[in-house]
Short mmCIF file of C-alpha atoms in Angstrom, two decimals:
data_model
loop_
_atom_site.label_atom_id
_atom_site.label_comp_id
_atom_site.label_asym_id
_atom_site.label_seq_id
_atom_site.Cartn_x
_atom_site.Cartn_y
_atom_site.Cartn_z
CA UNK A 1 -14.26 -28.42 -15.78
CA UNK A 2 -14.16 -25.71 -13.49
CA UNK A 3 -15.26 -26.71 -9.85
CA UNK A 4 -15.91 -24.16 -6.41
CA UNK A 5 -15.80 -25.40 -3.07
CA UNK A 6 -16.59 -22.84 -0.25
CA UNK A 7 -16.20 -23.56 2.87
CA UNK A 8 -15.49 -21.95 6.45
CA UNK A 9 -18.73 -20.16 7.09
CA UNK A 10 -21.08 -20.60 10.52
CA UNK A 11 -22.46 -18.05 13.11
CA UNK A 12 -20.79 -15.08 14.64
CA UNK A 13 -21.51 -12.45 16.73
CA UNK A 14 -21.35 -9.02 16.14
CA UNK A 15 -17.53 -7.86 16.17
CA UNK A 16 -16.38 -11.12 15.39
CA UNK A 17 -14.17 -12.55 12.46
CA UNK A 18 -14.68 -15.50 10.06
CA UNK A 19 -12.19 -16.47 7.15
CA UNK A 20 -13.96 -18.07 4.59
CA UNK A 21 -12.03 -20.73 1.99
CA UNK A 22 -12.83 -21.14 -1.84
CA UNK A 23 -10.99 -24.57 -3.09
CA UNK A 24 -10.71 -24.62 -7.37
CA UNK A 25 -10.19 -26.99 -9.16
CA UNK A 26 -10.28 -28.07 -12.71
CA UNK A 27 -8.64 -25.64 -14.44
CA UNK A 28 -5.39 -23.23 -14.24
CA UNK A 29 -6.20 -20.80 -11.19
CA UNK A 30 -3.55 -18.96 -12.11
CA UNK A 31 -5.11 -17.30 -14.95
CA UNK A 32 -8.38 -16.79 -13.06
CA UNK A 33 -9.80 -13.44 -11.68
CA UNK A 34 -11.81 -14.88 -8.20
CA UNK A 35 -14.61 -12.89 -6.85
CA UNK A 36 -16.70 -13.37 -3.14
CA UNK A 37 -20.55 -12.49 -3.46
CA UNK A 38 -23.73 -12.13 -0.77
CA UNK A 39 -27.61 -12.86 -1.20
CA UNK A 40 -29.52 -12.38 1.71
CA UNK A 41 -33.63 -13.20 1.89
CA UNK A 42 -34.87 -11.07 -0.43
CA UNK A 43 -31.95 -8.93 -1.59
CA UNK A 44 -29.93 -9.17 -4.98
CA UNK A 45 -26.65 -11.31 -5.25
CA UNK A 46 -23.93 -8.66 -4.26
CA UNK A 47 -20.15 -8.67 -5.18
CA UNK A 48 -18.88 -8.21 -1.83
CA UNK A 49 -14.79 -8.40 -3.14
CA UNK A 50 -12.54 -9.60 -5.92
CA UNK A 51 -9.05 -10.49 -6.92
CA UNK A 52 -7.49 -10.13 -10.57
CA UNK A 53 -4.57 -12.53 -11.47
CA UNK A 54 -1.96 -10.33 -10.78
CA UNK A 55 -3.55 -9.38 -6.86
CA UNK A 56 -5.25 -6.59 -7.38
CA UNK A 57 -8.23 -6.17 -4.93
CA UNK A 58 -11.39 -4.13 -4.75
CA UNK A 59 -14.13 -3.95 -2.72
CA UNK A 60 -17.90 -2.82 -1.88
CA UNK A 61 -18.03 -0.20 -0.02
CA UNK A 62 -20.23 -1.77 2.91
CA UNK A 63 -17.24 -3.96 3.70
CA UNK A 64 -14.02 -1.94 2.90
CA UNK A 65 -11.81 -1.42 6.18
CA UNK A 66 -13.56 -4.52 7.65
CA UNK A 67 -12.91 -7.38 4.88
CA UNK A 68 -9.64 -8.25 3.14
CA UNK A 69 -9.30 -10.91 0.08
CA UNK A 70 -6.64 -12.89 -0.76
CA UNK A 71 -5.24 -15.92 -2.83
CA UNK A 72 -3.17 -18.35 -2.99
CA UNK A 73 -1.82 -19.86 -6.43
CA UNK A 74 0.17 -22.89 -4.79
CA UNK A 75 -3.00 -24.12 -3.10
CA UNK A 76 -5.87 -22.89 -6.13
CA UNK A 77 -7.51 -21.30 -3.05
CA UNK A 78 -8.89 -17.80 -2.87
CA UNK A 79 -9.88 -16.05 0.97
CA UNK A 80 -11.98 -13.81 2.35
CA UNK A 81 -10.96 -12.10 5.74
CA UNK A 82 -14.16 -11.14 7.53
CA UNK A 83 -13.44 -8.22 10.76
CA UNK A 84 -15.88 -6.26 12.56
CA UNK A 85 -18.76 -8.14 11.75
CA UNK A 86 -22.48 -6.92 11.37
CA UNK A 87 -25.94 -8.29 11.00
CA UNK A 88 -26.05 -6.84 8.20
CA UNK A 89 -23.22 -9.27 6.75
CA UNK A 90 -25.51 -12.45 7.27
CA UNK A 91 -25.84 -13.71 3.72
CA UNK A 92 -24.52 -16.84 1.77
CA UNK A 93 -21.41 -15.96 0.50
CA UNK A 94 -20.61 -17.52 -3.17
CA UNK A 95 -17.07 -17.82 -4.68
CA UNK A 96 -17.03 -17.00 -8.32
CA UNK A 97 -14.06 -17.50 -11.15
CA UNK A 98 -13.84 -15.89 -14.11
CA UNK A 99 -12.16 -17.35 -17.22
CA UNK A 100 -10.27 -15.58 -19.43
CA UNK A 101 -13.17 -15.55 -21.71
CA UNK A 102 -15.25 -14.57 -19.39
CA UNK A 103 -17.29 -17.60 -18.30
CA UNK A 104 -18.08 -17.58 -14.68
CA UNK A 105 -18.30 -20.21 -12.29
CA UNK A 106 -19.76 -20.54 -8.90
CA UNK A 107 -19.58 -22.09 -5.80
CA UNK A 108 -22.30 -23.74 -3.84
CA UNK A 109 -22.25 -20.92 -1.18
CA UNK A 110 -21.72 -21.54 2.39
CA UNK A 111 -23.86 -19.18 4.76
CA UNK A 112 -23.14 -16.91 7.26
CA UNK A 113 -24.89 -15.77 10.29
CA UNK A 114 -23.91 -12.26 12.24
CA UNK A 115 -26.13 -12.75 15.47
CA UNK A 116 -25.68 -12.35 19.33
#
């Protein structure tokens, strides 16, 4: 059973960087594609980046240039590089894994606050 641990998340001012972690487990990561969403009050669940099984990356265009997402097969842990940070970033951020078949699976979310 696929499980999503997020982690790494916290408050930040403006022009700062975070790097948040999302630990699976339960299944082969290898064959995963991995995916990093937002919700902020009142705003729908965004996908903010994502990462196929073979690396390739895209991402929204509110964060391109300024986020970068990575993973790592040895550890079953997927990244998300956050530069340049803006207010308008402050969301929880949810890992998501998609199974071959399509199922997704999510994280509990970890929040994170852009704020001077």
């Amino acid at each position: 059973q696929v499980q999503l641990v997020e982690s790494g998340g916290g408050l930040v001012q403006p022009g700062g960087s975070l790097r948040l972690s999302c630990e699976f487990s339960g299944s082969i990561f290898s064959i995963y594609n991995m995916g990093w969403y937002r919700q902020a009050p009142g705003k729908q669940r965004e996908l903010v980046a994502s990462i196929t099984t073979v690396g390739s990356t895209n991402y929204a265009d509110s964060v391109k240039g300024r986020f970068t997402i990575s993973r790592d097969n040895a550890k079953n842990t997927v990244y998300l590089q956050m530069n340049s940070l803006k207010p308008e970033d402050t969301a929880v951020y949810y890992c998501k894994a998609g199974s071959p078949i399509r199922i997704g699976y999510w994280g509990q979310g970890t929040q994170v606050t852009v704020s001077s």
